[in-house]
Tab-separated table of C-alpha atoms and ligand atoms in Angstrom:
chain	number	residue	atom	x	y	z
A	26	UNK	CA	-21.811	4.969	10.029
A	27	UNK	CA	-19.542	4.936	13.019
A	28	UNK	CA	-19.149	8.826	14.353
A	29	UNK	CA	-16.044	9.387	16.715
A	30	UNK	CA	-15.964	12.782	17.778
A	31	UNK	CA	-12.998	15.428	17.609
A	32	UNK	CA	-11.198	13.724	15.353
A	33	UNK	CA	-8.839	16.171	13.050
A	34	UNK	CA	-7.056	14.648	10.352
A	35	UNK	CA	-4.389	16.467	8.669
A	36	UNK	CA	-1.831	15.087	6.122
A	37	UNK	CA	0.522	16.980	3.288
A	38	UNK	CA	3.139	16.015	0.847
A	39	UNK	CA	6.007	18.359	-0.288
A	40	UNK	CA	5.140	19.346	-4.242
A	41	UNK	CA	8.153	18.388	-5.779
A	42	UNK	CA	6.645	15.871	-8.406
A	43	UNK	CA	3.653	14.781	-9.576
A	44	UNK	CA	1.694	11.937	-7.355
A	45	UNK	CA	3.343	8.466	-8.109
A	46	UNK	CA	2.031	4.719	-7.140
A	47	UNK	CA	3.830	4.804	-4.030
A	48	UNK	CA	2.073	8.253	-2.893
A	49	UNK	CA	-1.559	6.127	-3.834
A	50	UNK	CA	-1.135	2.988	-1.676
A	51	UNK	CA	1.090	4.492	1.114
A	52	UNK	CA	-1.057	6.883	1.864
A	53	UNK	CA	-3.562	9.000	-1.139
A	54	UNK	CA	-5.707	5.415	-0.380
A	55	UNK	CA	-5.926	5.446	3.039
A	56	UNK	CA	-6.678	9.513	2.806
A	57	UNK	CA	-9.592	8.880	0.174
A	58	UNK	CA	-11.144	5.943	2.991
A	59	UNK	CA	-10.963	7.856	6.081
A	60	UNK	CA	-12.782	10.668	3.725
A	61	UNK	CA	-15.168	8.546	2.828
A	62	UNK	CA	-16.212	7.165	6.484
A	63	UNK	CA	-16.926	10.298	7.660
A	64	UNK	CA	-15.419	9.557	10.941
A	65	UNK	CA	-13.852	13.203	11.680
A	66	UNK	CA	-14.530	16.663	12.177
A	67	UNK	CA	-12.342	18.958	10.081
A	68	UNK	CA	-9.884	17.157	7.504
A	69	UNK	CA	-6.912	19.136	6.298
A	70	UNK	CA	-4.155	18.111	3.242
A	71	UNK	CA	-1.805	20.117	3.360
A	72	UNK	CA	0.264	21.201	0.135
A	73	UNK	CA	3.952	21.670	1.873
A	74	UNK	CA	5.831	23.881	-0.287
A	75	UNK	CA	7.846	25.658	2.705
A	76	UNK	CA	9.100	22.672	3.587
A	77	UNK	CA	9.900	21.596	0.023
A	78	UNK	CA	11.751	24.344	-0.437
A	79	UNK	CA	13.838	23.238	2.180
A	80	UNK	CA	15.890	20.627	-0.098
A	81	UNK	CA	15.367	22.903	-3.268
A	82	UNK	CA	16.624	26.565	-2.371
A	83	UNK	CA	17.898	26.559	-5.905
A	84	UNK	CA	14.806	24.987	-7.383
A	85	UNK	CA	11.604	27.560	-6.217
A	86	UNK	CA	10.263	27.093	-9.967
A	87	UNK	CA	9.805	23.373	-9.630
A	88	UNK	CA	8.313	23.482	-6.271
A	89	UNK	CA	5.699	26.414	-7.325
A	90	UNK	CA	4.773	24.379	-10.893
A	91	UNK	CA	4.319	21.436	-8.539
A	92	UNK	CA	1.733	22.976	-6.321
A	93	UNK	CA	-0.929	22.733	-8.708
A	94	UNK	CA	0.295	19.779	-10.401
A	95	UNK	CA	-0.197	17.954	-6.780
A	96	UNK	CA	-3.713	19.727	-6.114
A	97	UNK	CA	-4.926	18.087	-9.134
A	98	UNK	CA	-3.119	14.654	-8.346
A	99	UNK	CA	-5.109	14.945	-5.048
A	100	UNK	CA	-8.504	15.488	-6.420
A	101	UNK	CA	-8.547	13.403	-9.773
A	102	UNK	CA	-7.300	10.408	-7.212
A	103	UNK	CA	-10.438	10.800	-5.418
A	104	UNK	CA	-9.801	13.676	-2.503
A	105	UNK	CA	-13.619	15.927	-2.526
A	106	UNK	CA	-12.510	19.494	-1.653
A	107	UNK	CA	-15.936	19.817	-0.062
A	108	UNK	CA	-14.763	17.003	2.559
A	109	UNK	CA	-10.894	18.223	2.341
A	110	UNK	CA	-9.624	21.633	3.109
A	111	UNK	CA	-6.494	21.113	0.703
A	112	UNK	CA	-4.260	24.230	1.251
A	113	UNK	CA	-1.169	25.312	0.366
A	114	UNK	CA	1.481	25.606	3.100
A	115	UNK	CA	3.051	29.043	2.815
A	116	UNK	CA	-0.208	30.695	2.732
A	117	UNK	CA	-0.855	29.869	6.681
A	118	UNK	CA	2.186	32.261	8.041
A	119	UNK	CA	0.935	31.388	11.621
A	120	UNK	CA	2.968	28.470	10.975
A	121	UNK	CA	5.716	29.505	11.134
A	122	UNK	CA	5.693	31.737	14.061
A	123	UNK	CA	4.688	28.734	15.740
A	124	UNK	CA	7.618	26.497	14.692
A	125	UNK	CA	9.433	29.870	16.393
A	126	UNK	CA	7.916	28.698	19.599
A	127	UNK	CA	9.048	25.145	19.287
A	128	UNK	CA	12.493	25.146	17.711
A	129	UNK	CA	12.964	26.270	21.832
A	130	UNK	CA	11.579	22.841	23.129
A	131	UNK	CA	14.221	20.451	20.591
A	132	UNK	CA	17.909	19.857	20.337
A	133	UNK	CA	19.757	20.060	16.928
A	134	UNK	CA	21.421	16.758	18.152
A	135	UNK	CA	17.746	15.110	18.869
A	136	UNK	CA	17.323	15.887	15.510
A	137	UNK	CA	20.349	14.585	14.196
A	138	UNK	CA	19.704	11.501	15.687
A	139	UNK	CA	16.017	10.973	13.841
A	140	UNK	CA	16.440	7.937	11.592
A	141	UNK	CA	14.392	9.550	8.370
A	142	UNK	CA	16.046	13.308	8.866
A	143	UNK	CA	19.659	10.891	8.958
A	144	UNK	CA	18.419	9.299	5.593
A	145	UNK	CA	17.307	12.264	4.280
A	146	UNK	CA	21.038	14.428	4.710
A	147	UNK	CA	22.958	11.230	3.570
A	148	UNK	CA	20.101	11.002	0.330
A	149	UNK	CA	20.573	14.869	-0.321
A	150	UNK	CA	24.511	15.036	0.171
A	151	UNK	CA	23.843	17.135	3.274
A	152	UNK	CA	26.851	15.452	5.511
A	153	UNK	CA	29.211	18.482	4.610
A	154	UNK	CA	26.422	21.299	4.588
A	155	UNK	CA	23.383	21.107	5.622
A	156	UNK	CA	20.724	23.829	5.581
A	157	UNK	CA	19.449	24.940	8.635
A	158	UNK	CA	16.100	24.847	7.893
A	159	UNK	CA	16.331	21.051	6.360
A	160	UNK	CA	17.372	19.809	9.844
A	161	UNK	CA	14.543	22.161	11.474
A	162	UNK	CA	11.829	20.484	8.696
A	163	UNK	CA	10.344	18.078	11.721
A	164	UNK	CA	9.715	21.335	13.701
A	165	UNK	CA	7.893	22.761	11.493
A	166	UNK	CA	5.982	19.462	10.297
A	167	UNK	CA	4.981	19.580	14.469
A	168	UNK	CA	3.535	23.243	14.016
A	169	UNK	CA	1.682	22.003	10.664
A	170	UNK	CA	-0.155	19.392	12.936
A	171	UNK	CA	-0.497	20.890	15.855
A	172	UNK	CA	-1.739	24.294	14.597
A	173	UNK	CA	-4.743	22.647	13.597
A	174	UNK	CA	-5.365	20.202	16.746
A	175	UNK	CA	-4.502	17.302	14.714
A	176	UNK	CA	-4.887	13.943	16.080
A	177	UNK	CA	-4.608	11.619	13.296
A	178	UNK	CA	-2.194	11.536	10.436
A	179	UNK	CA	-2.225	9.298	7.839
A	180	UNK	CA	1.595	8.952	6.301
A	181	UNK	CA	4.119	6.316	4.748
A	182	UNK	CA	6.426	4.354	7.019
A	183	UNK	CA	9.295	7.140	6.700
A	184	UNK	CA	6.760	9.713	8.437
A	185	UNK	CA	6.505	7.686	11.372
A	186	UNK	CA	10.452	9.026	12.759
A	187	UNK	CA	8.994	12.406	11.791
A	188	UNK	CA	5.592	12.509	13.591
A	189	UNK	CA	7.709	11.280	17.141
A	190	UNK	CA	8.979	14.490	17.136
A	191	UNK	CA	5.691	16.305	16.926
A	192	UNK	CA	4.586	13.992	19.988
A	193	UNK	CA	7.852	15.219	21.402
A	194	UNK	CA	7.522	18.660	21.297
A	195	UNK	CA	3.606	18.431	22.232
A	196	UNK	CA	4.443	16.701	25.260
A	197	UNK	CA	7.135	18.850	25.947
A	198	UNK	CA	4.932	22.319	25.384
A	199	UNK	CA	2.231	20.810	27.160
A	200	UNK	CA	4.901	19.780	30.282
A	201	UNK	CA	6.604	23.259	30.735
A	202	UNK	CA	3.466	25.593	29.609
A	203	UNK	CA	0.784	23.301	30.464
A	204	UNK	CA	-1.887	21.680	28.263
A	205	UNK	CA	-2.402	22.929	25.636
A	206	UNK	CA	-2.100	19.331	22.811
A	207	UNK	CA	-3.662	15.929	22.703
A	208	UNK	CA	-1.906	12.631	21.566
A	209	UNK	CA	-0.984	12.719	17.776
A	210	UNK	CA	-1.462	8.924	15.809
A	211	UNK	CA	0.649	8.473	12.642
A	212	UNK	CA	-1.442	5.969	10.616
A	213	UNK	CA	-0.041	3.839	8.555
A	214	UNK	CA	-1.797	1.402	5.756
A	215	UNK	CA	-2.332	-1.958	7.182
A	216	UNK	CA	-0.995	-4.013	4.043
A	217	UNK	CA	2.951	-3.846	4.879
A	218	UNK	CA	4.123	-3.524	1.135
A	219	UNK	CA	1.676	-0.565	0.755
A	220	UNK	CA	3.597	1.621	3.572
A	221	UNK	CA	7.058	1.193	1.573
A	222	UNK	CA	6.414	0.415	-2.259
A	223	UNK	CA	9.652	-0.370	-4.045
A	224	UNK	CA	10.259	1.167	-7.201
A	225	UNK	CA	10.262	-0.206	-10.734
A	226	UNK	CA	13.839	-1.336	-10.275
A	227	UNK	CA	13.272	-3.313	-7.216
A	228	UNK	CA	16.261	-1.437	-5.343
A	229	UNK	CA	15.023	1.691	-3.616
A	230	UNK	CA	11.865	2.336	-2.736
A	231	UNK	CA	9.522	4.091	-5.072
A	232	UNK	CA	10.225	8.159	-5.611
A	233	UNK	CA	10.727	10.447	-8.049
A	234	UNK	CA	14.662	10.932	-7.303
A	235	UNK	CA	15.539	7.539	-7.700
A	236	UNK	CA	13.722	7.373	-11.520
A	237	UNK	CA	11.931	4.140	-10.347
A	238	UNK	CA	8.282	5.468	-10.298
A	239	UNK	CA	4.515	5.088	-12.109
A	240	UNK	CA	3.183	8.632	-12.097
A	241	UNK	CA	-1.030	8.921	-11.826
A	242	UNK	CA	-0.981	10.671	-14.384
A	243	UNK	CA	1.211	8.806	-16.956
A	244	UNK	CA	-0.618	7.777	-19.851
A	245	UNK	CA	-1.648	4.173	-20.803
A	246	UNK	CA	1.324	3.365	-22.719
A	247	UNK	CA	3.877	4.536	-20.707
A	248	UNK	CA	2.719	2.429	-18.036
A	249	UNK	CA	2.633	-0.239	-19.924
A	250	UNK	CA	6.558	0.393	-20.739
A	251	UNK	CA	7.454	1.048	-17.023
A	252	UNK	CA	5.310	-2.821	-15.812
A	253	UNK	CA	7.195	-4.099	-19.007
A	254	UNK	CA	10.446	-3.036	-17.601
A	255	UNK	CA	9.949	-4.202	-13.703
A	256	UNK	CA	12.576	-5.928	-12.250
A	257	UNK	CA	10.953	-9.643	-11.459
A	258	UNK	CA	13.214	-12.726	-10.645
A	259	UNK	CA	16.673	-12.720	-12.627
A	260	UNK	CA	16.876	-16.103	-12.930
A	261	UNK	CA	13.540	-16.856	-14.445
A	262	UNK	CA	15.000	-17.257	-17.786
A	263	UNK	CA	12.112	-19.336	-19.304
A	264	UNK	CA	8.631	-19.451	-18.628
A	265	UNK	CA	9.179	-23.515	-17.482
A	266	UNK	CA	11.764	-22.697	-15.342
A	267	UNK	CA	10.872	-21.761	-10.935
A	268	UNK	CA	10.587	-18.663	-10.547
A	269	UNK	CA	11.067	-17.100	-7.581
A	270	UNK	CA	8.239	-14.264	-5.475
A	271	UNK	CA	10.604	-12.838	-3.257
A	272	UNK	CA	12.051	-8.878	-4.359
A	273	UNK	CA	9.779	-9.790	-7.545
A	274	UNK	CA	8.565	-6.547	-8.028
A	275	UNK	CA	5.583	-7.455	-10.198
A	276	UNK	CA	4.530	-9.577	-7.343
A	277	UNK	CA	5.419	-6.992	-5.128
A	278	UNK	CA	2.506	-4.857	-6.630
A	279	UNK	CA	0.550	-7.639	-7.532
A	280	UNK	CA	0.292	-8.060	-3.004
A	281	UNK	CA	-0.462	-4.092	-3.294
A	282	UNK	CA	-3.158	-3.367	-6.088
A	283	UNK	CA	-4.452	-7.023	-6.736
A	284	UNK	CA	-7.928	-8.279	-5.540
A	285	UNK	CA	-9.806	-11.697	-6.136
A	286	UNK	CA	-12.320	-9.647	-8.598
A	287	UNK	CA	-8.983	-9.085	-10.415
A	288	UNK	CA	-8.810	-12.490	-11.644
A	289	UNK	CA	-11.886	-13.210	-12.373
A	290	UNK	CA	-12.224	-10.246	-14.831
A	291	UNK	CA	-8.492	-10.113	-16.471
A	292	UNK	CA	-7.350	-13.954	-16.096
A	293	UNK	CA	-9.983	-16.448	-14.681
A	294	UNK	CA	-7.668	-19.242	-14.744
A	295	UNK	CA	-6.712	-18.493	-11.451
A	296	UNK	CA	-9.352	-17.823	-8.549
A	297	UNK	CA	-6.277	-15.845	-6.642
A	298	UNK	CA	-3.104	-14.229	-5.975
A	299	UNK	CA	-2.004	-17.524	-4.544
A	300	UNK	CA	-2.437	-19.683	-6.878
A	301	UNK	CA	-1.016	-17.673	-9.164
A	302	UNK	CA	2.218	-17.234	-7.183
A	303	UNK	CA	2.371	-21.189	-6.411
A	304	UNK	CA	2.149	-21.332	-10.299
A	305	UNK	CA	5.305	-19.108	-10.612
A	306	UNK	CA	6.974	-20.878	-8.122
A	307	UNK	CA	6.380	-24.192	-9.522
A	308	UNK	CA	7.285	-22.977	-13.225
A	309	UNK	CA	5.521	-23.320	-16.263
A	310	UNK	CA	4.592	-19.229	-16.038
A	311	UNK	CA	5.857	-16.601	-17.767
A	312	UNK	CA	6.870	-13.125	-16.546
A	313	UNK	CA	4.936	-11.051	-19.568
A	314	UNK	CA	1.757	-12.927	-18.905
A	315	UNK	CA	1.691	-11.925	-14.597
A	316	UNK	CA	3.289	-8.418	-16.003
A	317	UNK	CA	-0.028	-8.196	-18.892
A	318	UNK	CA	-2.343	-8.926	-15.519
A	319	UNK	CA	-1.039	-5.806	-13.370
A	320	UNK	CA	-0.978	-3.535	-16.484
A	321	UNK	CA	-4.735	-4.500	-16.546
A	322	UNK	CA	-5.377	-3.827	-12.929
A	323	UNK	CA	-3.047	-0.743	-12.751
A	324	UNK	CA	-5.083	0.910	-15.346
A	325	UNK	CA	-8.426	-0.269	-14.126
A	326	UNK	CA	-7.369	2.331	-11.374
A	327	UNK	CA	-5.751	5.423	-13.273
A	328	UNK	CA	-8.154	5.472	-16.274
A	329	UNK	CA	-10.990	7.438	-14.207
A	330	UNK	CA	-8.068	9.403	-12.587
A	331	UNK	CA	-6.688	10.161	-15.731
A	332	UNK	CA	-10.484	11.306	-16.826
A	333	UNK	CA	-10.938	13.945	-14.185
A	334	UNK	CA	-7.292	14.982	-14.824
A	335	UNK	CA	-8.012	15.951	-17.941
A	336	UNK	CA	-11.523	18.118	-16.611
A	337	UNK	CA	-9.056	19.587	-13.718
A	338	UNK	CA	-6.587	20.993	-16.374
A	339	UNK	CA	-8.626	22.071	-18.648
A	340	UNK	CA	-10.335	24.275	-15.578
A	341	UNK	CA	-7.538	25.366	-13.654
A	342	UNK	CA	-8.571	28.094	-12.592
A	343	UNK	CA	-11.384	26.370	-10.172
A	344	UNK	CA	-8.336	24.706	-8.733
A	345	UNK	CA	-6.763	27.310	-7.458
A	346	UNK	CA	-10.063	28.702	-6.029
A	347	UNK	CA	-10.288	25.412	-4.166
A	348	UNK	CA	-6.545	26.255	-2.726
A	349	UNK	CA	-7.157	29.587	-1.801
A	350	UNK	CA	-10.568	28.972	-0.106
A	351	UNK	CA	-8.411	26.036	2.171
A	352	UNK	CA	-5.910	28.344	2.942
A	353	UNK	CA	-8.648	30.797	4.169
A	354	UNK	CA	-9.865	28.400	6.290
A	355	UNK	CA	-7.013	26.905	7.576
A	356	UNK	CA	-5.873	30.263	8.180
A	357	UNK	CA	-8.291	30.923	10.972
A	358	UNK	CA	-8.133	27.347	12.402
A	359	UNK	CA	-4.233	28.047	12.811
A	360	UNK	CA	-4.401	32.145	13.792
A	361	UNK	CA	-6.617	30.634	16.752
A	362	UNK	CA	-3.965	27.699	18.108
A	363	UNK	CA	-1.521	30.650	17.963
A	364	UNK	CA	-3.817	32.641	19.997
A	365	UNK	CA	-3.838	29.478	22.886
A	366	UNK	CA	0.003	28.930	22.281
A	367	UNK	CA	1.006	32.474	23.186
A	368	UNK	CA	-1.009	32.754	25.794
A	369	UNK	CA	-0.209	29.548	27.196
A	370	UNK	CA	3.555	30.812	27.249
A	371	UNK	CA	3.185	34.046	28.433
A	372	UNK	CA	1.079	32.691	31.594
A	373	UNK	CA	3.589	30.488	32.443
A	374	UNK	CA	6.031	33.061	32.465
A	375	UNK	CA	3.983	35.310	35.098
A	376	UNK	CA	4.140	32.060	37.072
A	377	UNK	CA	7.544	31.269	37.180
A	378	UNK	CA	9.349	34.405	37.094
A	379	UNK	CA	7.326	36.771	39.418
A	380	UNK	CA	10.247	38.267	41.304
A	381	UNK	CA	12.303	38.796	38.116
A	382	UNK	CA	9.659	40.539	36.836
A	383	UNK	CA	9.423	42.793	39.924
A	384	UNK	CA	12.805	43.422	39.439
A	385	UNK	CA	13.149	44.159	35.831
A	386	UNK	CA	9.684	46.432	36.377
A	387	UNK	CA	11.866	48.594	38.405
A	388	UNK	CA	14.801	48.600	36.387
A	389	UNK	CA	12.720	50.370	33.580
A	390	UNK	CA	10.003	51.530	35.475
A	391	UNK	CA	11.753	52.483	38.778
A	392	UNK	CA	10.939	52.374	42.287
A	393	UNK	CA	7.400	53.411	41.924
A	394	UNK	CA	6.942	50.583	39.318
A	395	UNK	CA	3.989	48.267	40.184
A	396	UNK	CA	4.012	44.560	39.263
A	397	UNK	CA	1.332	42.231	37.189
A	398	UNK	CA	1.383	38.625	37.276
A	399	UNK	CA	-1.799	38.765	35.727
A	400	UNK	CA	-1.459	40.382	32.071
A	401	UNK	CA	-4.596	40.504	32.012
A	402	UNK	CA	-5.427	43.032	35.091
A	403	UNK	CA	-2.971	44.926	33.663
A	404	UNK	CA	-4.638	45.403	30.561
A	405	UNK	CA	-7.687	46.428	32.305
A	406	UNK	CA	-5.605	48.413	34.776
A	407	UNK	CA	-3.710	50.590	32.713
A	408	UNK	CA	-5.884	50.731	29.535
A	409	UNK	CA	-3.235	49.713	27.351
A	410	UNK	CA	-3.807	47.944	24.128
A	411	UNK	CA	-1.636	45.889	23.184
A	412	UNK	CA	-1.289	41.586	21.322
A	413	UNK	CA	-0.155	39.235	23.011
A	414	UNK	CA	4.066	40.043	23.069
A	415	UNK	CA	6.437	37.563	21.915
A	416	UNK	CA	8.335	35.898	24.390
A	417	UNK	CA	11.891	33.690	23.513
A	418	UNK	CA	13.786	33.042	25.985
A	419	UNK	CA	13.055	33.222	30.115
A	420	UNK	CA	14.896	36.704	30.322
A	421	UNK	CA	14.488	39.639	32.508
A	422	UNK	CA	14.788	41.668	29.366
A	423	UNK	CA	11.695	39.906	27.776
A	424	UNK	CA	9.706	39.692	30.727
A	425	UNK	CA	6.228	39.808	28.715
A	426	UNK	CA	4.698	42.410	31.466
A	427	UNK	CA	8.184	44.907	31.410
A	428	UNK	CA	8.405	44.387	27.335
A	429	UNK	CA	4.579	45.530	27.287
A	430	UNK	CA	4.640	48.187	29.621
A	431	UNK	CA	7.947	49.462	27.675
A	432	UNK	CA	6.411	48.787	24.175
A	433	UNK	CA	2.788	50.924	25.027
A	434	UNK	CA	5.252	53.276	26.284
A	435	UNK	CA	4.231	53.367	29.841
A	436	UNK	CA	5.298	52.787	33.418
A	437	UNK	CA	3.557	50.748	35.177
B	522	LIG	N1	7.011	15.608	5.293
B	522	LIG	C1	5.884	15.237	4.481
B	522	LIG	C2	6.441	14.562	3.207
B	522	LIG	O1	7.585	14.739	2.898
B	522	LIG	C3	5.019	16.402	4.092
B	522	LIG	C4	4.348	17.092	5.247
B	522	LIG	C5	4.494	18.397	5.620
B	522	LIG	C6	3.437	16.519	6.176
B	522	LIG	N2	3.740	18.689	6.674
B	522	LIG	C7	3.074	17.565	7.061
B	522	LIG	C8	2.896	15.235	6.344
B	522	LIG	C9	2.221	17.323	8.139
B	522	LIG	C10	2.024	15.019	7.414
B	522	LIG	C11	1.689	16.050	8.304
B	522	LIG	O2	5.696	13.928	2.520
């Protein structure tokens, strides 16, 4: 099997629901291939509840209840947490001290102007008020990725406005503190109706807002119910009369979940999805028959799923063990991007601010005070102990080498 080295991989979905179709083909699928070729290093999912929280302030129970639901989604689809690290989100705090660092390099209005974060605030009735860490999500989506070296995430077609601004602020850190990130790939599923599934009603796309969705882990009947119900073509009153592909959404899934193997096992009549569709077109076939054919192939796919559902729930405990063991391990991966983030900052501070620092040393040193550019020689220098210190702005007063000296308590 091909080996391409250095490859990270890092995905996550906000637990606000259980998994639905649409999560499977745009993106659970291509997650559960790119596990299986083995063609990465480290491979991180990524349960997001901080960032769900940031549409459901007033709903923390049904984001925390969804965190396991989601971790058992993952795994009963087909995710091996011995491939995987799946975490959860607000375990990793290192995150969030590194979307600190790049809420600095992005403008509220650059975020205003992101076509999915625009959707999103008109969706959530956010026009009027909108939550300051809702507009700031993309930041902190560029700290989830970037924390662990990520360089290829799989997503649906709405990601893609949301990963830019990672490769914004990368290039932007990289530009003013010097390299520190590579180039980040969104990847999308190749089969076009897979990146943007619609939903049952053949309106909106599929999700759990708009009521419109197959869950993985609805049972057999109620799928059958949902297919039953799918919007197909209006004016396909009889089975002789043309009926029409086009914003069929039985097709629709039909071009999504349908292979030849299909046919020859559920209705061998047809050797394809072609003829099949040049049969609808023509007339003479009815929508329950094409609607019986993708209730068979849509369970084909969830009954094993539903299977080691069941084993996941019934041992919940192991699941969590699997979460907290990721977040371990993610932990470390992230504490040691912070490391090479601060210090990538605070060097680039000695750099550019040298006589400022001079002159803020004597300011709280006085006249005697000697300068570092190098924190480093300082360290050695003076003996002091200290972390790296947090730097925000390019300010005398935070000069990392005055702020250092000040917080060890010495002159230097
Ligand atoms: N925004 C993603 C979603 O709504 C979830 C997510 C959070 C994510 N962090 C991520 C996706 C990092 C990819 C990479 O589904």
């Amino acid at each position: 099997m091909e080996r391409i080295m250095n490859n990270i991989i890092l995905t996550g979905d906000r637990p606000t629901g259980n998994l639905h179709l649409g999560h499977y083909v745009g993106s659970l699928k291509t997650r559960i291939e790119l596990q299986n070729k083995n063609g990465y290093d480290e491979y991180y999912i990524m349960i997001a509840d901080t960032q769900a929280l940031t549409d459901n302030a007033n709903n923390v129970d049904k984001v925390k209840n969804n965190i396991i639901q989601v971790a058992i989604d993952y795994i009963s689809a087909g995710i091996d947490p011995n491939k995987v690290t799946i975490f959860i989100q607000s375990q990793v705090p290192e995150l969030f001290e590194i979307t600190a660092y790049f809420m600095n390099l992005v403008s509220v209005s650059r975020l205003q102007r992101n076509p999915t974060i625009k959707d999103e605030i008109k969706q959530r009735g956010f026009e009027k008020s909108l939550p300051i860490g809702f507009l700031n999500y993309p930041v902190s989506q560029a700290a989830d990725i970037l924390a662990f070296n990520a360089n290829i995430i799989p997503v649906g077609e709405d990601q893609m406005p949301v990963i830019e601004v990672t490769k914004e602020i990368a290039h932007s850190f990289n530009n003013t503190y010097g390299q520190v990130f590579r180039e980040v790939k969104g990847l999308l599923p190749e089969n076009k109706i897979c990146a943007r599934l619609p939903g049952l009603d053949g309106k909106l796309k599929m999700s759990k807002s708009a009521g419109n969705a197959i869950y993985l882990c609805d049972d057999e009947k109620t799928v059958r119910e949902k297919i039953m119900s799918a919007y197909t073509d209006p004016n396909h009153i009889k089975v002789s009369d043309p009926g029409q592909i086009e914003g069929n959404i039985v097709f629709a899934y039909l071009d999504a979940f349908c292979k030849d193997e299909h046919f020859e096992k559920y209705l061998p009549e047809y050797k394809n999805l072609d003829e099949l569709k040049a049969h609808y077109k023509r007339g003479g076939l009815g929508d329950v028959k094409v609607k019986l054919f993708l209730n068979n192939i849509i369970n084909e796919l969830l009954t094993p799923i539903r299977a080691k559902r069941k084993e996941l729930e019934e041992n919940v405990d192991k699941v969590y063990d699997i979460l907290f063991e990721g977040g371990k391990k993610a932990r470390a991966s992230a504490q040691k991007m912070l490391k090479k983030i601060k210090e990538a900052e605070l060097v680039a501070f000695c750099d550019i601010i040298p006589e400022r620092a001079e002159k803020a040393a004597k300011e709280y040193g006085g006249e005697g005070a000697k300068v570092y550019t190098d924190y480093k020689e300082m360290l050695a220098d003076t003996g002091i102990q200290i972390d790296v210190v947090h730097v925000c702005t390019p300010n005398v007063a935070h000069c990392p080498i005055t702020v250092a000296a000040f917080e060890a308590g010495k002159h230097v």
